Short mmCIF file of C-alpha atoms in Angstrom, two decimals:
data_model
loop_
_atom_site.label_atom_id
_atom_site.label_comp_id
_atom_site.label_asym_id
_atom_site.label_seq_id
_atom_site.Cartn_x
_atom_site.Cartn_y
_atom_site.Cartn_z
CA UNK P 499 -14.48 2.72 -7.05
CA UNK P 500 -11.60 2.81 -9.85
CA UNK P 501 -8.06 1.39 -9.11
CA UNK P 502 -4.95 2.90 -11.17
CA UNK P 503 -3.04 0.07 -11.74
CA UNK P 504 0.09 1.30 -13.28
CA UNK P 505 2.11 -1.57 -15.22
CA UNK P 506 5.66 -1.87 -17.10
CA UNK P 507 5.49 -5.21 -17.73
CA UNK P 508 7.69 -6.09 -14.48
CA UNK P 509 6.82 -9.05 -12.15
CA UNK P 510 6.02 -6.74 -9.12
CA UNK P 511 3.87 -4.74 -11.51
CA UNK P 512 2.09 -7.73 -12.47
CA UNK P 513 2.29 -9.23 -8.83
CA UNK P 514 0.28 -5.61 -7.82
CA UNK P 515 -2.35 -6.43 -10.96
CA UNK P 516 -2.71 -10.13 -9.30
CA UNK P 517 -3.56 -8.27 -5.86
CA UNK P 518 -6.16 -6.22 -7.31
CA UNK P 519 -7.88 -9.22 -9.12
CA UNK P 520 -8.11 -11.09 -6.06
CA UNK P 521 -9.56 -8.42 -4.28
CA UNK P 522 -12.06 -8.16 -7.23
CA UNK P 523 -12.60 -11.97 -6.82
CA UNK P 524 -13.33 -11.68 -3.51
CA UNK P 525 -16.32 -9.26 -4.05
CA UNK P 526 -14.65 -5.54 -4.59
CA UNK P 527 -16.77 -3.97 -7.01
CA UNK P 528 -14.74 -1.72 -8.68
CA UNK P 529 -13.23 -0.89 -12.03
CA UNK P 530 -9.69 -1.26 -13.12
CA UNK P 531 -7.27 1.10 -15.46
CA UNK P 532 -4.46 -0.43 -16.66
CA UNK P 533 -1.17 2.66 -17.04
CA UNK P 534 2.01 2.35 -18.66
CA UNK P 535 4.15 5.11 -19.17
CA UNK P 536 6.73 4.95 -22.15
CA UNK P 537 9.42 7.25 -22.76
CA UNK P 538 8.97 10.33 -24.57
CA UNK P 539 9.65 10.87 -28.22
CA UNK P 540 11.77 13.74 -27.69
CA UNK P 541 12.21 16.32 -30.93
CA UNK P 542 15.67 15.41 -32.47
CA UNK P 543 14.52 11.81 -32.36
CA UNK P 544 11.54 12.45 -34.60
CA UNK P 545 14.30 14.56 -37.23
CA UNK P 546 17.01 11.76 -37.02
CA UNK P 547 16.40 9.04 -39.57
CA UNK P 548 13.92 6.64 -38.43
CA UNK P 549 15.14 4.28 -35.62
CA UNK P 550 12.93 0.83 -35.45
CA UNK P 551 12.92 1.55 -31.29
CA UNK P 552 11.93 5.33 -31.83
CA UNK P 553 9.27 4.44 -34.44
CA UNK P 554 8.12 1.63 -31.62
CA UNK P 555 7.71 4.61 -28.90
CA UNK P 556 6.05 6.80 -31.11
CA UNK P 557 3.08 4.60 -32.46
CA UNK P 558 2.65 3.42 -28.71
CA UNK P 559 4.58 -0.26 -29.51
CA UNK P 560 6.72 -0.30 -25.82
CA UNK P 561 3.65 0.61 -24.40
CA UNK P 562 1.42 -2.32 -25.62
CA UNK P 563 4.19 -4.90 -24.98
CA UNK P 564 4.27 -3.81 -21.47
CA UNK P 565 0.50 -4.11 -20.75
CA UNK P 566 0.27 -6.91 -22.75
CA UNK P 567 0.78 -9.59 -19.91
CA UNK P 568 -1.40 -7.37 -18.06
CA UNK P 569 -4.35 -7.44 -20.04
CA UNK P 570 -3.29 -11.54 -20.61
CA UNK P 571 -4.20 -11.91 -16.90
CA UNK P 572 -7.18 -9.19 -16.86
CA UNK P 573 -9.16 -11.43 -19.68
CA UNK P 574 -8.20 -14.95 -18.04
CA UNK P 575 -9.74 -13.58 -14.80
CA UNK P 576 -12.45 -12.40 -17.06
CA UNK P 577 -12.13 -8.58 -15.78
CA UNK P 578 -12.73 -5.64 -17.88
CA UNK P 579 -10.40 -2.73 -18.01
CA UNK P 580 -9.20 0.55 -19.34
CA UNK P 581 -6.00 0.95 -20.65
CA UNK P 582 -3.88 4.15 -21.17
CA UNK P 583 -0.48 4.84 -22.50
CA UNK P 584 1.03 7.59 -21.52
CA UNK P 585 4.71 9.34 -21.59
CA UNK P 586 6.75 11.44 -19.89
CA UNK P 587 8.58 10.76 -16.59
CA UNK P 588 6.55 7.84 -14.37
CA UNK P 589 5.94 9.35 -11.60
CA UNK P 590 4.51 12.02 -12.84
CA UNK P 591 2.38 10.80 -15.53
CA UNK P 592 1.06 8.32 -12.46
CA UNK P 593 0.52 11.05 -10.70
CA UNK P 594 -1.81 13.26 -13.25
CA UNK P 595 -3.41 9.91 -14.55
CA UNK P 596 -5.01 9.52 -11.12
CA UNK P 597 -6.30 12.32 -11.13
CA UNK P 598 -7.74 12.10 -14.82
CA UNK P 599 -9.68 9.41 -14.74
CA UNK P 600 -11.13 10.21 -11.85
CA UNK P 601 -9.45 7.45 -9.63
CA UNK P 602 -9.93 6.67 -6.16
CA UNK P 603 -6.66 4.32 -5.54
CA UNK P 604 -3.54 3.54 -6.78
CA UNK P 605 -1.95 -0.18 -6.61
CA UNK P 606 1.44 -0.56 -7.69
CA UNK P 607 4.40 -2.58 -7.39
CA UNK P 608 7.12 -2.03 -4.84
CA UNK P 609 9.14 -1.65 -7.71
CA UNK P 610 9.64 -1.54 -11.69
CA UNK P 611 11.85 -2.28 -14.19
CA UNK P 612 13.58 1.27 -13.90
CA UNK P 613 14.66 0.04 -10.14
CA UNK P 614 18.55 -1.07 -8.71
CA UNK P 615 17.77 -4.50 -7.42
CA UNK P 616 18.68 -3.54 -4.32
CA UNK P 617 16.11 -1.01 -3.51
CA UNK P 618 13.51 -1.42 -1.35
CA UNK P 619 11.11 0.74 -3.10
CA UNK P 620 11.38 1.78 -6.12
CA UNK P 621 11.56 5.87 -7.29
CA UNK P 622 8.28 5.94 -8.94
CA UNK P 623 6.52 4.45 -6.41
CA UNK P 624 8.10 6.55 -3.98
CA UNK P 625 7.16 9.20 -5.64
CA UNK P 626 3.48 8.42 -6.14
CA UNK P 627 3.20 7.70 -2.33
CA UNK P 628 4.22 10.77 -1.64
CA UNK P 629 2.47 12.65 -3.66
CA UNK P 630 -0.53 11.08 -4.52
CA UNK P 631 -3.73 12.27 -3.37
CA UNK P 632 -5.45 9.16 -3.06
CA UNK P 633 -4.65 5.99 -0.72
CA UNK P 634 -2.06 4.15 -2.59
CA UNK P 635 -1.32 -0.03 -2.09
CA UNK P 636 2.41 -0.80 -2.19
CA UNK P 637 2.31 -4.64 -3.14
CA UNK P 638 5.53 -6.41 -2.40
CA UNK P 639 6.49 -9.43 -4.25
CA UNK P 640 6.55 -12.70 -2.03
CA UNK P 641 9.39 -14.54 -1.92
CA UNK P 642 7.64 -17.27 -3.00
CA UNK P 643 6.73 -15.84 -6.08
CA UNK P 644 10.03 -14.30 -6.42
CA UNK P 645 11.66 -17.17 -6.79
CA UNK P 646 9.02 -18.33 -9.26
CA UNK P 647 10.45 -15.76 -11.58
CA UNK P 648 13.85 -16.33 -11.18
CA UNK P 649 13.73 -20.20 -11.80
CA UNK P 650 11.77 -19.32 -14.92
CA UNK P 651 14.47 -17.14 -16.58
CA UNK I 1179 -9.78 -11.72 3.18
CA UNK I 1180 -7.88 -11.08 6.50
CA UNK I 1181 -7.11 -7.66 6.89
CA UNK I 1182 -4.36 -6.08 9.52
CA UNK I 1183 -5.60 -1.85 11.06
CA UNK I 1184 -2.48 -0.57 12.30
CA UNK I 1185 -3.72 1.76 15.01
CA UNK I 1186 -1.97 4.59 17.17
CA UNK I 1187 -4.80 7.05 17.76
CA UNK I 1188 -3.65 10.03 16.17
CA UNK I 1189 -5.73 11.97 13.83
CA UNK I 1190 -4.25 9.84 10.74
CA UNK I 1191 -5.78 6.81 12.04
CA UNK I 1192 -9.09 8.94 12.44
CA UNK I 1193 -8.83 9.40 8.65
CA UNK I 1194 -7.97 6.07 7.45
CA UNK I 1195 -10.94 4.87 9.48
CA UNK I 1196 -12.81 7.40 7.81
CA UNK I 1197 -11.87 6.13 4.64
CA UNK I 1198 -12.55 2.55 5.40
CA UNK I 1199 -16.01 3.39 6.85
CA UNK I 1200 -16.81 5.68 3.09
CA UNK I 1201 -15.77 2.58 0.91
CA UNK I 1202 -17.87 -0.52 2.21
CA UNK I 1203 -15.95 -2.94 0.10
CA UNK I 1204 -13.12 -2.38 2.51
CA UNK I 1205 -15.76 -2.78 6.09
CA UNK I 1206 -18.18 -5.65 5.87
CA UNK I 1207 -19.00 -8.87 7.09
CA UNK I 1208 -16.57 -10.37 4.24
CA UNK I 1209 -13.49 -9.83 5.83
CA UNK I 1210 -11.51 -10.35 9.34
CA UNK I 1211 -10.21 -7.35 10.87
CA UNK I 1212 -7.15 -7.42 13.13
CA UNK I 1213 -6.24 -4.15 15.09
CA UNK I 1214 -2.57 -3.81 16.05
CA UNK I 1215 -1.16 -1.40 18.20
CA UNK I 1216 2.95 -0.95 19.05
CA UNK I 1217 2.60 0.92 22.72
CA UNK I 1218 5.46 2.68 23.81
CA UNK I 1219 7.82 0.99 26.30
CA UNK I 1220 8.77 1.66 29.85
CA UNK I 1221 12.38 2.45 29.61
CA UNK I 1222 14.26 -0.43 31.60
CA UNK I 1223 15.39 2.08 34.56
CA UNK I 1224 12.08 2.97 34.74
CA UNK I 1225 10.86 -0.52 34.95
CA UNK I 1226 12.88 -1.45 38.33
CA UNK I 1227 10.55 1.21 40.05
CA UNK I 1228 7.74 -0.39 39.76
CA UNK I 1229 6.42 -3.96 40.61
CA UNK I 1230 4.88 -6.14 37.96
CA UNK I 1231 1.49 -5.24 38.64
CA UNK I 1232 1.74 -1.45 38.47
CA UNK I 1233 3.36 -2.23 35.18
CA UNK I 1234 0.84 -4.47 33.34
CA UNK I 1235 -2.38 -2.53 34.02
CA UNK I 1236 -0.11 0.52 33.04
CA UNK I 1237 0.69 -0.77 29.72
CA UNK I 1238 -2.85 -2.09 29.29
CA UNK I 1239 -4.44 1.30 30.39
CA UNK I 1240 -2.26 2.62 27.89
CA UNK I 1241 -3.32 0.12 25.08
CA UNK I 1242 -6.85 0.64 26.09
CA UNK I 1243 -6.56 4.48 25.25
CA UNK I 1244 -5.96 4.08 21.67
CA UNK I 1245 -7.89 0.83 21.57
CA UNK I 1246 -11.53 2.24 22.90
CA UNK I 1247 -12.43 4.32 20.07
CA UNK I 1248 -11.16 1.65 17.73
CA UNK I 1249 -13.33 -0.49 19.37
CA UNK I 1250 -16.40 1.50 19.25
CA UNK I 1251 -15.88 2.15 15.46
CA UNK I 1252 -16.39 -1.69 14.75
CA UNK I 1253 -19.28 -2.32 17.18
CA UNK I 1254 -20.62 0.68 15.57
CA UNK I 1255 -20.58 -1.21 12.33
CA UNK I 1256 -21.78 -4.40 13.54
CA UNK I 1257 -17.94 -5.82 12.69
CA UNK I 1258 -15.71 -8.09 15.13
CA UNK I 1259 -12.48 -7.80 14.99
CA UNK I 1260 -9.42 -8.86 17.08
CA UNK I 1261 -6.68 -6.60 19.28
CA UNK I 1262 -3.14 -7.12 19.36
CA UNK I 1263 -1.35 -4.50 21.28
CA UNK I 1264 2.37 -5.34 22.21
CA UNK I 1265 4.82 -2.70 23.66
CA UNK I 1266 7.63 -1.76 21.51
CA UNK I 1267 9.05 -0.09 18.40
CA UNK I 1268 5.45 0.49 16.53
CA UNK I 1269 7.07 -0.82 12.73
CA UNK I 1270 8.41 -3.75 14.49
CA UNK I 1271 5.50 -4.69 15.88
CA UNK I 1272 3.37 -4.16 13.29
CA UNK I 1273 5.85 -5.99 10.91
CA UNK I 1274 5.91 -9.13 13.05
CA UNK I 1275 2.63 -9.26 13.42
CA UNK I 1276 1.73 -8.76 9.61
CA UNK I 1277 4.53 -11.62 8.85
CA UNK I 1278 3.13 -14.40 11.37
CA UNK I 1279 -0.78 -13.83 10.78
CA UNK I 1280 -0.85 -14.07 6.96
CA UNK I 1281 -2.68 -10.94 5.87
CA UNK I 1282 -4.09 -10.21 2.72
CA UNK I 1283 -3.52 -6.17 3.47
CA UNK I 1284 -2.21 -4.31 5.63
CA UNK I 1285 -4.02 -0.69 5.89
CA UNK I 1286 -2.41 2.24 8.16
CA UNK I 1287 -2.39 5.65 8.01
CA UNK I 1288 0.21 7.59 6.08
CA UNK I 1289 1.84 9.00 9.37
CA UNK I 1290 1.61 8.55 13.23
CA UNK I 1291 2.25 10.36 16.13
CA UNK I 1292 5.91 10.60 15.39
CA UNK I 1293 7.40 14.04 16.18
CA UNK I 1294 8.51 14.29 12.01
CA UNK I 1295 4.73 13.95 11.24
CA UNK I 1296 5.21 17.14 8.91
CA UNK I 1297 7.76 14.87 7.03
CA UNK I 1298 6.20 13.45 3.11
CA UNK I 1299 5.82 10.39 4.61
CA UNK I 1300 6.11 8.32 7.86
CA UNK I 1301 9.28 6.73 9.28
CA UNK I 1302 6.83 4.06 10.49
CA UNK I 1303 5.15 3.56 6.69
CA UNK I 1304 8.93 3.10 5.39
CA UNK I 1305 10.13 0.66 7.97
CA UNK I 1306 7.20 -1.41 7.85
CA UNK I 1307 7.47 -1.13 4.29
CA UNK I 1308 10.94 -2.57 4.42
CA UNK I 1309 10.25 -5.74 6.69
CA UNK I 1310 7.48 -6.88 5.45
CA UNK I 1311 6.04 -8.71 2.11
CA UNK I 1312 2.19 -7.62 2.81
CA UNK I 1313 0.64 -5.51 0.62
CA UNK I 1314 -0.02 -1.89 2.21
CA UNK I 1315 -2.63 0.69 1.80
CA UNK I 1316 -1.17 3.82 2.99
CA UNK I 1317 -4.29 6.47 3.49
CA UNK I 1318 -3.64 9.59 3.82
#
């Protein structure tokens, strides 16, 4: 079995990675691809003068900084993965990287960074439960750990 | 881990049992299994007609409809696992009883018998979704 685990670096995101590692823990044999999907380098951004943020996006920076408390957790609970970095609109790119690597679920947070705080569930993940073809997890953040976060910013 | 079947014997919950049954990390020995079921309700008016009786062994009759084949499915498999079947709104129920009995996952089936079933995805799915901090694996 492989699990698409698609991260941005936000504590439901992370909270969804968590979920999978305990299943994994608890005897799951399966094996894990860590997603992020960073914003396109569009044309005219490429012809401007070179932007630090631009030149970030384009060598795959944004992306690595958003896995990179991902993979932090992956080694401590001593788990190998693949990692991809991908761009284009989230949902999509979700969407077709399931189906590239061949996976047989999705987990993913309720919701990412791109989210209102109000939202229940966020547009991508929406999205990707909608239209994914495989059984997708929804992992909601508990309160408990909710709060964690809070008190720690 | 403990893990919560939502149930309403439509053909979705065929194929999520399906699915369970093809991956055999998600069926074995390892885990609990809980089976919840949210049973229509007899309308109030209804209810006045009828003495208690009549009532309860129609509501369990009922339960025991979408319960059997569930049922079977884990003896099949050599699996216990335990029933809850309340009447009322199926999301509530299932909600409530996902809250109180500290699951690990909740798996149902991306629609039910609802008459939107053609709809992307279930009203039941959403509303669950909304009241309750389990994870969920939606099959479809």
């Amino acid at each position: 079995m492989k699990i698409l685990v698609p991260v941005d670096g936000s504590e439901p995101a992370l909270e969804a990675l968590r979920h999978v590692l305990g299943l994994l823990g608890g005897g799951l044999k399966a094996s894990l691809v860590l997603a992020t999907v960073q914003e396109p380098v569009y044309l005219y951004e490429r012809l401007l003068p070179a932007d630090a943020e631009v030149l970030e996006r384009l060598t795959g920076a944004v992306g690595t900084r958003a896995l990179a408390e991902a993979e932090a957790l992956c080694k401590a609970a001593g788990v190998a993965y693949e990692r991809e970095i991908v761009s284009g609109d989230a949902a999509q790119a979700v969407l077709n990287l399931a189906a590239a690597c061949g996976c047989d679920a999705i987990v993913m947070g309720a919701r990412g960074l791109g989210a209102l705080k109000g939202a229940l569930l966020g547009s991508v993940s929406q999205r990707v439960l909608q239209e994914a073809q495989v059984p997708v997890t929804v992992v909601k953040q508990r309160p408990s750990a909710a709060l964690a976060a809070a008190s720690a910013t | 881990m403990k893990i919560l079947v939502a149930v309403d014997g439509s053909t979705y919950t065929k194929r999520m049992l399906a699915y369970l049954a093809a991956h055999d990390e998600w069926l074995g020995p390892a885990h609990q299994y809980t089976v919840v079921h949210g049973s229509v309700m007899v309308p109030a008016r209804a209810k006045s007609y009828f003495d208690r009786e009549t009532l309860k062994s129609y509501s369990e009759s009922e339960l025991e409809k979408v319960f059997k084949p569930i049922r079977n499915f884990f003896s099949r498999h050599g699996l216990a696992a335990t029933f809850v079947g309340k009447a009322g709104p199926a999301a509530d129920v299932i909600a409530a009883v996902a809250e109180q009995g500290k699951f690990d996952l909740l798996v149902m089936g991306s629609h039910g018998h609802g008459a939107l079933a053609n709809l992307a995805m279930g009203s039941v799915v959403t509303k669950v979704m909304a009241s309750c901090t389990v994870p969920i694996l939606v099959v479809r």
